[in-house]
Short mmCIF file of C-alpha atoms in Angstrom, two decimals:
data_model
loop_
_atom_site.label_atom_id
_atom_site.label_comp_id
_atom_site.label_asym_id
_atom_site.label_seq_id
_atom_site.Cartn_x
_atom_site.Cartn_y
_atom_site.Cartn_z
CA UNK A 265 0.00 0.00 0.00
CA UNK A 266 1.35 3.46 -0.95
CA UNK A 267 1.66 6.11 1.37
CA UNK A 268 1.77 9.77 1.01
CA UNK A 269 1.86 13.09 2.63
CA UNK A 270 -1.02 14.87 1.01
CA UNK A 271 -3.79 12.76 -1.39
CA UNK A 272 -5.41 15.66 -3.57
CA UNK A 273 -8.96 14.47 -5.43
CA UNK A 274 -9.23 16.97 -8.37
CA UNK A 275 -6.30 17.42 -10.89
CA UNK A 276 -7.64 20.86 -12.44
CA UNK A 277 -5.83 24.13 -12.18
CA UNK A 278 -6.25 24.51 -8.45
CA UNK A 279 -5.38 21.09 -7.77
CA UNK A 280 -2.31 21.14 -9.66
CA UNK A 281 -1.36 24.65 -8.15
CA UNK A 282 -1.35 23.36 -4.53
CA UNK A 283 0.56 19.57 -5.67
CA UNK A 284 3.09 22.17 -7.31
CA UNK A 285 3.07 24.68 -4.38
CA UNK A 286 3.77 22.28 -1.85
CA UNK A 287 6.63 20.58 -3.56
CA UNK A 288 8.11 23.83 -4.33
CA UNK A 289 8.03 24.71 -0.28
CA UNK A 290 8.65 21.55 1.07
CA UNK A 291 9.68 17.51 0.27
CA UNK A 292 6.58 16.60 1.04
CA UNK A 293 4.92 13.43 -1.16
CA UNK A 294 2.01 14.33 -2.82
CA UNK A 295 -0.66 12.23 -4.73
CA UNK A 296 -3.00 13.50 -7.75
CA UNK A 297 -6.15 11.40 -8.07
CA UNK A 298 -8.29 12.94 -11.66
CA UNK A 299 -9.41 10.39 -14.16
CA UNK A 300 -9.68 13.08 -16.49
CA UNK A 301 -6.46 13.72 -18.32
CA UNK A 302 -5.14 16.42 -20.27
CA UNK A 303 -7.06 16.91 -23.65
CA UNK A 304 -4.52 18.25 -26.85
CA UNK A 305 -4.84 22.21 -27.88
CA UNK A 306 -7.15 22.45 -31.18
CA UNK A 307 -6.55 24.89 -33.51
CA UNK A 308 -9.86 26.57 -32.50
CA UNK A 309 -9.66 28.41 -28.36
CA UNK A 310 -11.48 26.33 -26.00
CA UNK A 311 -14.51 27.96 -24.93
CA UNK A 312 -14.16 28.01 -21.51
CA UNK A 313 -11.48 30.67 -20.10
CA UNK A 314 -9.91 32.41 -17.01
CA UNK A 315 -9.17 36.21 -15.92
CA UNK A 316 -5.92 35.75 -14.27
CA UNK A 317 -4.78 38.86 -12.30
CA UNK A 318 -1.27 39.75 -11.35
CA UNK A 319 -1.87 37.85 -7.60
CA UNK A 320 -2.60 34.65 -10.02
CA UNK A 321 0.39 35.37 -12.27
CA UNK A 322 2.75 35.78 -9.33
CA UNK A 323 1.77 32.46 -8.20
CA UNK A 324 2.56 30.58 -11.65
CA UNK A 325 5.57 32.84 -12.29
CA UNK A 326 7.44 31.46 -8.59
CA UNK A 327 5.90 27.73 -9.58
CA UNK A 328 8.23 28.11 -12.75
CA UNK A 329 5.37 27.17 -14.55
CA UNK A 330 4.29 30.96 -16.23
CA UNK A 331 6.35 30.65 -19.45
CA UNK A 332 4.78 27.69 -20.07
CA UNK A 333 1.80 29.25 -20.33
CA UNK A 334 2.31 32.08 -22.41
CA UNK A 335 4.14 30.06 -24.25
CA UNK A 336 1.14 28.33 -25.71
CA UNK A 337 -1.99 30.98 -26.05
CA UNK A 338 -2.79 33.78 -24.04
CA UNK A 339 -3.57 37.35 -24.17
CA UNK A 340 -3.10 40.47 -22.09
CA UNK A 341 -5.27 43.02 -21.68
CA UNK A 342 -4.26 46.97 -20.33
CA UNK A 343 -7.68 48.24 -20.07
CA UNK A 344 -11.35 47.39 -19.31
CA UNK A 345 -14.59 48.93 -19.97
CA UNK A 346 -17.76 49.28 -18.17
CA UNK A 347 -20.38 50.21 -18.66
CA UNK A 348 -24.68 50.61 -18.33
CA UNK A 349 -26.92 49.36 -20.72
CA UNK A 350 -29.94 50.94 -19.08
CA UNK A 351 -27.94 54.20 -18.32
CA UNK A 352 -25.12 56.44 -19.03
CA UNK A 353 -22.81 55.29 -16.42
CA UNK A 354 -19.72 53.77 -16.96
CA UNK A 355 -15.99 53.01 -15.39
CA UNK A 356 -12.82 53.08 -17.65
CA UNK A 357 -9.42 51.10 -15.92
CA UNK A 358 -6.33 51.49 -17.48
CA UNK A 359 -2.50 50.13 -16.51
CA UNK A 360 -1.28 53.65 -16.27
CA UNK A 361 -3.99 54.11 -13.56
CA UNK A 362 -1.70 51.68 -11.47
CA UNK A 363 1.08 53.65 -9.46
CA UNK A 364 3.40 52.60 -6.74
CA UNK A 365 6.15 49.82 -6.70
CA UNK A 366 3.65 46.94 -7.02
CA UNK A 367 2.80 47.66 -10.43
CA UNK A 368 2.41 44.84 -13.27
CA UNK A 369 3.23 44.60 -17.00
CA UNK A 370 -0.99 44.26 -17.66
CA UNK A 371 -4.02 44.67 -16.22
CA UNK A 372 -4.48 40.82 -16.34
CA UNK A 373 -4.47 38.19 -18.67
CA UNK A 374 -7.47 35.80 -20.48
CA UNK A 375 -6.03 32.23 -20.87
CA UNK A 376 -8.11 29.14 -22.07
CA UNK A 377 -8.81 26.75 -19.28
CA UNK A 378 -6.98 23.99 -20.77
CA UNK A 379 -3.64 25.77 -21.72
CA UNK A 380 -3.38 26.60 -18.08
CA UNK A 381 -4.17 22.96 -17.11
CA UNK A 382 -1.78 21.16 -19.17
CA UNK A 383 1.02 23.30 -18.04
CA UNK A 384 0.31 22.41 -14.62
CA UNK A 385 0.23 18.47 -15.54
CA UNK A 386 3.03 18.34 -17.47
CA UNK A 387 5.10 20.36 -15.04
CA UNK A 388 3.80 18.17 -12.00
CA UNK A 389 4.66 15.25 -14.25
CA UNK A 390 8.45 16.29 -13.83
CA UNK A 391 8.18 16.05 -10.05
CA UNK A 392 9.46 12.62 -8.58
CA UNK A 393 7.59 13.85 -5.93
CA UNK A 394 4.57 13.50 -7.78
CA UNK A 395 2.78 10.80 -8.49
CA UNK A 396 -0.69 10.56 -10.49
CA UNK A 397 -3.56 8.22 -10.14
CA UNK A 398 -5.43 8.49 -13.34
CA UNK A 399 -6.59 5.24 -13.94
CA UNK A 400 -9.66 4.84 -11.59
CA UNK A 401 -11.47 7.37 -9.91
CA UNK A 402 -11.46 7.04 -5.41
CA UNK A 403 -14.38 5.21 -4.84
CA UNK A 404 -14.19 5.62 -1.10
CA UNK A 405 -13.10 7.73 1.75
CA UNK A 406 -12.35 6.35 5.42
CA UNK A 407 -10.69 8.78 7.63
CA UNK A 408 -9.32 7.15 10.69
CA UNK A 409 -6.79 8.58 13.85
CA UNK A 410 -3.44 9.01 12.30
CA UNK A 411 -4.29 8.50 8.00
CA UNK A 412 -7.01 8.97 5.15
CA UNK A 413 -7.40 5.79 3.37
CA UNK A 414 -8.47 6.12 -0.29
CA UNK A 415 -9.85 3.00 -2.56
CA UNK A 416 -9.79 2.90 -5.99
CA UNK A 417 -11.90 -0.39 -6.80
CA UNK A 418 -9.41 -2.58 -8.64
CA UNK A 419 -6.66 -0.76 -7.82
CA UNK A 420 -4.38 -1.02 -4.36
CA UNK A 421 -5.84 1.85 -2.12
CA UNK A 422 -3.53 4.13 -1.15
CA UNK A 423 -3.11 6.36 2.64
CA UNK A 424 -2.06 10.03 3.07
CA UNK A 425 -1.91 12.27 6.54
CA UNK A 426 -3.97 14.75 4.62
CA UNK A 427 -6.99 14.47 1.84
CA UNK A 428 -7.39 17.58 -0.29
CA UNK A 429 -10.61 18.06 -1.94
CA UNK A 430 -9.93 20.32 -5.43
CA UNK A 431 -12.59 18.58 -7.11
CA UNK A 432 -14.90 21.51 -8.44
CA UNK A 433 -18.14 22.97 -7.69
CA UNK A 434 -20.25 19.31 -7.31
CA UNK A 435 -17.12 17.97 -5.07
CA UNK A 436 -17.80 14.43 -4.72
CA UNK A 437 -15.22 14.69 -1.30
CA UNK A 438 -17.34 17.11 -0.30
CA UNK A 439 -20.38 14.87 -0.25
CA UNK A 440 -18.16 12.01 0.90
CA UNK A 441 -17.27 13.47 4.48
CA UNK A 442 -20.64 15.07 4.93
CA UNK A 443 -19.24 19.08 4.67
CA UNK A 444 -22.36 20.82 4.21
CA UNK A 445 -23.02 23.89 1.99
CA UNK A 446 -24.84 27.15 2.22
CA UNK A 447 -25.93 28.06 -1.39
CA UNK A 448 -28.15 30.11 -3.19
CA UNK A 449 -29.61 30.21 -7.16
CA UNK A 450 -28.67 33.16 -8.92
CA UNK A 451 -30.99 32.51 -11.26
CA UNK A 452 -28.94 33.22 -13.69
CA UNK A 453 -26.75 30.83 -16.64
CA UNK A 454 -23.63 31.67 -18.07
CA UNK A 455 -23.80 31.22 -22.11
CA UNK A 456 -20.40 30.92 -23.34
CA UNK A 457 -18.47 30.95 -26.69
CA UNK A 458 -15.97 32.30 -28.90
CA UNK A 459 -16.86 35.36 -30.94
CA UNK A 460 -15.29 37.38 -33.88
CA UNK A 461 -15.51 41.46 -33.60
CA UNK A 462 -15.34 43.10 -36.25
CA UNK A 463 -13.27 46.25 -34.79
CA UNK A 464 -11.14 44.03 -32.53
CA UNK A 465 -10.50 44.02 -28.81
CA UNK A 466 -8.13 46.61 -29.22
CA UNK A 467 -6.22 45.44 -25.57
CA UNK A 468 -9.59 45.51 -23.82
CA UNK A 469 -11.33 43.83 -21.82
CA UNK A 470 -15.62 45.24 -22.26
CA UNK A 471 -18.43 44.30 -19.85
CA UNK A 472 -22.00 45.73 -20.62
CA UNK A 473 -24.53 45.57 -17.59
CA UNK A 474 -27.57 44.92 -19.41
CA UNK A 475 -31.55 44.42 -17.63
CA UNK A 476 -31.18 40.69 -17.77
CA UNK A 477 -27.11 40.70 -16.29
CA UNK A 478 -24.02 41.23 -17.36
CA UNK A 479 -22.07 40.47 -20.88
CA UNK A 480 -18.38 40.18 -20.90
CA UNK A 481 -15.83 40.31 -23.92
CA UNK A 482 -12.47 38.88 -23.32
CA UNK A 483 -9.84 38.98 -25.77
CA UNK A 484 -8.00 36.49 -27.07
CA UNK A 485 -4.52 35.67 -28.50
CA UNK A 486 -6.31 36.60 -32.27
CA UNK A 487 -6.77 40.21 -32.29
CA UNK A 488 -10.78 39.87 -33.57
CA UNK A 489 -11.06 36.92 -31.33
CA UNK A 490 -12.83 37.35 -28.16
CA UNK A 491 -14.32 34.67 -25.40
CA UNK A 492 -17.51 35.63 -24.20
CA UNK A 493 -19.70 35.30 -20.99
CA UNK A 494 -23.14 36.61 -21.29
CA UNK A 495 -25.34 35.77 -17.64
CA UNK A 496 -28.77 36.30 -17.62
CA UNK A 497 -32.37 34.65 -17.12
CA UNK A 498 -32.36 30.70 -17.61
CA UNK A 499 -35.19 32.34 -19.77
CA UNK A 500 -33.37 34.24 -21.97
CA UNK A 501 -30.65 31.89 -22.18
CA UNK A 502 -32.83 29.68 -23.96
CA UNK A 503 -34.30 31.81 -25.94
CA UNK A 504 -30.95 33.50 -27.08
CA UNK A 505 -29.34 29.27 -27.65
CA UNK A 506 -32.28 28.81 -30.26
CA UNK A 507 -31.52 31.44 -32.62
CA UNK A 508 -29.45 30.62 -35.84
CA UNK A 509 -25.87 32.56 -36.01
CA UNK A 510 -27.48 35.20 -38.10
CA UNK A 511 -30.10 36.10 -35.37
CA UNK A 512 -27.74 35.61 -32.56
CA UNK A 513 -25.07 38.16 -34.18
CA UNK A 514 -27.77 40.58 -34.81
CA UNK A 515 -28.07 40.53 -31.08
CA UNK A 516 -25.14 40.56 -29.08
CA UNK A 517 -23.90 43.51 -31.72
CA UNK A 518 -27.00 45.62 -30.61
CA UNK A 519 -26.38 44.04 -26.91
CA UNK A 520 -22.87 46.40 -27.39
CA UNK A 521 -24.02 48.90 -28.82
CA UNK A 522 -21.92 48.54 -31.81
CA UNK A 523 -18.55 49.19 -30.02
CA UNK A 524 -16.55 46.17 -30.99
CA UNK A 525 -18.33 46.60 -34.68
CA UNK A 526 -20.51 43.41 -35.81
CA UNK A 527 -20.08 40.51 -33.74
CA UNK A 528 -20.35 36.69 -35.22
CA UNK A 529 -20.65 33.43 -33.58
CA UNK A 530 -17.33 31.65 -34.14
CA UNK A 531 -18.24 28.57 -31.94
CA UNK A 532 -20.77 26.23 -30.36
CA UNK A 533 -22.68 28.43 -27.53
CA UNK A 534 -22.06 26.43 -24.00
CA UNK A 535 -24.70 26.99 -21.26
CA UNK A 536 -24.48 26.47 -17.52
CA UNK A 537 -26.25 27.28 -14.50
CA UNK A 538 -25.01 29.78 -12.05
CA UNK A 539 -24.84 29.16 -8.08
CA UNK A 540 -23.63 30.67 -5.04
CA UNK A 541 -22.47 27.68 -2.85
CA UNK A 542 -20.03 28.39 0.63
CA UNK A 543 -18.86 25.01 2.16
CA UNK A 544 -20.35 26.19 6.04
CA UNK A 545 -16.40 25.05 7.02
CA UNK A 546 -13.32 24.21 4.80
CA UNK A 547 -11.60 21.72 7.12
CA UNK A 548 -13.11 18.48 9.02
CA UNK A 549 -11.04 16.28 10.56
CA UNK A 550 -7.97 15.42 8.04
CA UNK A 551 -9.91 16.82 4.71
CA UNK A 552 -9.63 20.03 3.42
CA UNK A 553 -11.71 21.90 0.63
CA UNK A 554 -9.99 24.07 -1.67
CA UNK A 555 -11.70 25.96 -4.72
CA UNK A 556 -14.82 25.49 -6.44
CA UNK A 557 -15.32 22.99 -3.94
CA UNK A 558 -15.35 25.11 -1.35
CA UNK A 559 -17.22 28.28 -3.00
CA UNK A 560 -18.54 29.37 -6.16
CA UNK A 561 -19.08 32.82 -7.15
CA UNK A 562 -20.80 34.75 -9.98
CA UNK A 563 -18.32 35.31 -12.98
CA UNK A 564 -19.00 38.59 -13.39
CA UNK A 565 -16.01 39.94 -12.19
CA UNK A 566 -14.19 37.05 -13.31
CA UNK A 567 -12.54 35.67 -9.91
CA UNK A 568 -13.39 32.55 -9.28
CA UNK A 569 -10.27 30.87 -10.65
CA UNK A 570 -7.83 33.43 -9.14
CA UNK A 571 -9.66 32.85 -5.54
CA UNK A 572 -8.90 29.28 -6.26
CA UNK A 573 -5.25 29.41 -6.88
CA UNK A 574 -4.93 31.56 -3.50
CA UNK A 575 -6.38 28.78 -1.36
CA UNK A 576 -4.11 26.91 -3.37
CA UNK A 577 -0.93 28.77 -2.47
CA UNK A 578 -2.52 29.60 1.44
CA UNK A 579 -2.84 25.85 1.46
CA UNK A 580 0.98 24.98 0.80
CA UNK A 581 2.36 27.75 2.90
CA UNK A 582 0.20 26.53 5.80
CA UNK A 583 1.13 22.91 5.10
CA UNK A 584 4.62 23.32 4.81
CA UNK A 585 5.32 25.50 8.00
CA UNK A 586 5.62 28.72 6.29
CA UNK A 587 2.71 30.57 8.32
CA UNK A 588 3.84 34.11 9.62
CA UNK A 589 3.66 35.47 12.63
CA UNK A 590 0.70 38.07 11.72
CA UNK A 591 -1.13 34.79 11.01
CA UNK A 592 -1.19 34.01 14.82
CA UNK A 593 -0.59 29.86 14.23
CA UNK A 594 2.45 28.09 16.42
CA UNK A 595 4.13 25.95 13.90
CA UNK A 596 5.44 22.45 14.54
CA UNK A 597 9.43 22.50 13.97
CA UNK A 598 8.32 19.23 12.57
CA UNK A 599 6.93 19.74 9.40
CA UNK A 600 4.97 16.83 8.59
CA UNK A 601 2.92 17.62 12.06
CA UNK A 602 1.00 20.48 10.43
CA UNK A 603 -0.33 18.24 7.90
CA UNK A 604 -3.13 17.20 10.87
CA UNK A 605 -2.50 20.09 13.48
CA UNK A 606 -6.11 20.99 14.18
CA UNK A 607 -4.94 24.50 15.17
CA UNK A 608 -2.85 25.31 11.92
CA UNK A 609 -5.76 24.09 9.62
CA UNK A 610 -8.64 25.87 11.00
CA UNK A 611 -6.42 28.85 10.64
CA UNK A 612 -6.35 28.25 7.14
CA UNK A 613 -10.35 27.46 6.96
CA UNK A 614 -10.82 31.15 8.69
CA UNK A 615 -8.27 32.82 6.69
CA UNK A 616 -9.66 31.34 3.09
CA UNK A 617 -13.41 31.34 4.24
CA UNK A 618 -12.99 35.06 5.58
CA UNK A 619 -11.73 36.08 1.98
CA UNK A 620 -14.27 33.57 0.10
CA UNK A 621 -17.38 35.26 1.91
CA UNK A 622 -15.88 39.36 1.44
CA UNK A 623 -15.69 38.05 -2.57
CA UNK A 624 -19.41 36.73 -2.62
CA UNK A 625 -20.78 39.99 -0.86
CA UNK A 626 -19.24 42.47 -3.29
CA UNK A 627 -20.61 40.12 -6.35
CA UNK A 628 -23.66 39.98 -4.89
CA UNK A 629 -23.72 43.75 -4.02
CA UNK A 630 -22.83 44.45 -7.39
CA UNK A 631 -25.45 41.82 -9.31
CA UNK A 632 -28.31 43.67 -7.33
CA UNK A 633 -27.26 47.10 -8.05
CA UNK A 634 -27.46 46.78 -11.88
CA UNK A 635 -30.51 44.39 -11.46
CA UNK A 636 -33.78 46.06 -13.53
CA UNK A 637 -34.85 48.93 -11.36
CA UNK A 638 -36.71 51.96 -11.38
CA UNK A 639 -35.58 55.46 -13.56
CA UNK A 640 -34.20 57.13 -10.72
CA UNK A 641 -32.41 54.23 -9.10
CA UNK A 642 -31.33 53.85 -12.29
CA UNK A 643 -29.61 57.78 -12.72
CA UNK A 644 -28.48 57.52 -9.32
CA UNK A 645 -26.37 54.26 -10.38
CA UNK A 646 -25.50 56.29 -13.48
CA UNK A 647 -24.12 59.13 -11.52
CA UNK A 648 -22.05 57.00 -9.27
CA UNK A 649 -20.52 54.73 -11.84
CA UNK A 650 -19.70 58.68 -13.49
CA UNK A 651 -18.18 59.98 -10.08
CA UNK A 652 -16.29 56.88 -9.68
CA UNK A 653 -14.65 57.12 -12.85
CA UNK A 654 -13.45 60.35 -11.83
CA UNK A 655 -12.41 60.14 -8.20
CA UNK A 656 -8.95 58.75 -8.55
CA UNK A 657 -8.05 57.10 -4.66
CA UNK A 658 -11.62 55.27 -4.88
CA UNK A 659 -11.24 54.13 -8.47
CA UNK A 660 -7.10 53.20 -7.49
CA UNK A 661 -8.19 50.93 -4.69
CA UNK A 662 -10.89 49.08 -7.50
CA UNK A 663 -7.95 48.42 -9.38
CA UNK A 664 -5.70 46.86 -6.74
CA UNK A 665 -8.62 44.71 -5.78
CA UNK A 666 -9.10 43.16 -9.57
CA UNK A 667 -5.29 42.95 -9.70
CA UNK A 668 -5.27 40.40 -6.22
CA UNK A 669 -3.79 42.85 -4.32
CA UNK A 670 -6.07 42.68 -1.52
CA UNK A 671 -6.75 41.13 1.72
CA UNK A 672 -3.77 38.85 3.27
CA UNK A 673 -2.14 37.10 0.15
CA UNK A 674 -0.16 34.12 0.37
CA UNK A 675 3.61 34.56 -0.10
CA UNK A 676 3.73 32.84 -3.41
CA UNK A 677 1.24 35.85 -4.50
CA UNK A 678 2.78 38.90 -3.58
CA UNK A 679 4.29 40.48 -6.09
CA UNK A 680 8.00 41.51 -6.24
CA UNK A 681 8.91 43.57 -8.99
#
């Protein structure tokens, strides 16, 4: 029977962030359990992509894993737009609107899902350390005094001092221990796709706030080529999936009111439900939660993935003894003793669950505010987003919030010049 120092169920992004985190801290052994391998790059983008922000960006840059990246397809972006269907409001960030020592190359960066992904594998792959379990997905849990014991059916089951759950938003770990959720319906689904534009990105990235919810262009590594995530009602999200590519152009070009010039359909259009969901804790006994596992968030602001690869990175450093003193945790001289040190993981739960719940107010606080509402609600909104725009400290601190620089950040996140 193997034996290892963390078991994580979930090879994704997040996943793979924390196997690579820890082994870049520590010597720790670390298993990967995902039946799900890594798929080839097609010559057309995946459809399903990530905002990563400079926090994110730090983290792959220390896990030597960045240039690997870029190396494949990604594109930066050094402004966004905002702005009101239903109004005259709007917000303009731009890089040069970034001051002080901390500031990045780009605003952030819009990277398919599965170029990030395969990075991670392959460079986790070069890590003796390592080892994957691809095979056969666990097919149970038992969590006794001193190990996790994981089976895999037909294969030898394997132990660990600590089970990592970075198995997205229906976490089957989660349901496994019993970690209940709170969670709430937005009522809204996310249609997704790749789109042409016929004026280009032009190094933006645009989000319209229309009555039904929000529509986001992000560019890709073509310079017409954008990804797109347009919520709204499950309603109109059928209605909008039923028209032919004509139709559906004719649309999402009025939708924008023309400012990316005619827009086209350049893939199939995904659809998927949106869902608040907050695991009520992230730790129980020896299994933690980590990710979409532990809390999903509207995309409109596009941080889900980034507050993923923090826990990731808070994760490691509290695993492998590298908790500071602000943190307020006593660390065992012996590293492998924080692996199941009650103490040093519910630190972690309240330092990742802290940040998890601030993230799900604001989207939520933003959602309702451009939800449909009467004319003067509606000028009032318009007026603020104006003021905003103008009031430099206020519109400063927006921008060091979408960059990651916020909150208590791991050390693999802070940036460094």
């Amino acid at each position: 029977m193997q034996k290892f120092d963390v078991l994580i169920v979930g090879g994704g992004m997040v996943g793979l962030t924390l196997a690579l985190a820890i082994r870049k801290q520590s010597e720790l052994t670390v298993a990967v359990a995902d039946t799900q391998t890594p798929d080839e790059l097609t010559a057309q983008p995946e459809i399903r992509v990530s905002a990563i922000n400079a926090a994110s960006q730090q983290i792959f840059t220390r896990l030597d894993v960045w240039q690997d990246i870029i190396g494949q397809r990604a594109q930066a972006y050094q402004h966004m737009h905002i702005w009101d269907k239903a109004g005259y409001g709007k917000l303009d960030f731009n890089l040069d609107d970034v001051t002080g020592s901390a500031k990045p190359e780009q605003l952030g960066w819009i990277i398919e899902n599965k170029v990030i992904r395969n990075a991670l594998w392959q460079k986790a792959q070069m890590d003796e350390g390592i080892s994957f379990f691809t095979d056969e997905a666990v097919a149970s849990i038992g969590v006794g005094e001193s190990e996790v014991f994981a089976s895999f059916g037909s294969s030898m089951p394997i132990t660990a001092n600590l089970l990592v759950g970075a198995d997205g938003a229906n976490s089957w770990v989660r349901k496994q221990v019993n970690m209940p959720i709170t969670f709430r319906d937005y009522d809204h689904h996310a249609l997704v796709a790749t789109v042409s534009c016929e004026q280009g990105y032009q190094d933006t990235a645009w989000q319209v706030f229309l009555p039904t919810g929000p529509l986001a262009f992000l560019p890709l590594y073509e310079k017409n080529l954008c990804s797109i995530v347009w919520s709204t009602s499950p309603e109109e999200a059928q209605r909008l999936r039923a028209l032919d590519k004509a139709a559906f152009a004719k649309e999402i070009t009025a939708a924008t009111d023309g400012k990316l010039g005619r827009v086209s359909l350049e893939s199939e259009l995904g659809c998927y439900p949106l869902m608040m969901r907050l695991a009520q804790d992230f730790v129980k006994d020896k299994v933690v939660l980590i990710g979409d596992a532990a809390h999903t968030i509207h995309p409109l602001a596009g941080q889900g993935v980034n507050l993923g690869l923090l826990d990731a990175a808070a994760l490691a450093q509290t695993l492998t003894g590298q908790v500071t003193a602000e943190q307020g945790a006593t660390v065992s001289p012996d590293i492998s003793d924080n692996l199941s040190n009650e103490i040093i993981l519910k630190q972690f739960a309240r330092w990742r669950k802290a940040e998890a719940a601030e993230m799900i107010a604001a989207m939520e606080a933003i959602k309702q505010l451009f939800t449909p509402q009467q004319e003067v609600t509606k000028l009032i909104r318009g007026i603020g987003m104006s003021l905003l725009d103008n009031f430099s400290p206020a519109k400063k601190h927006l921008i060091r919030q979408a960059l990651g620089y916020k909150g208590q950040l791991p050390e693999l996140a802070k940036y460094t010049g």
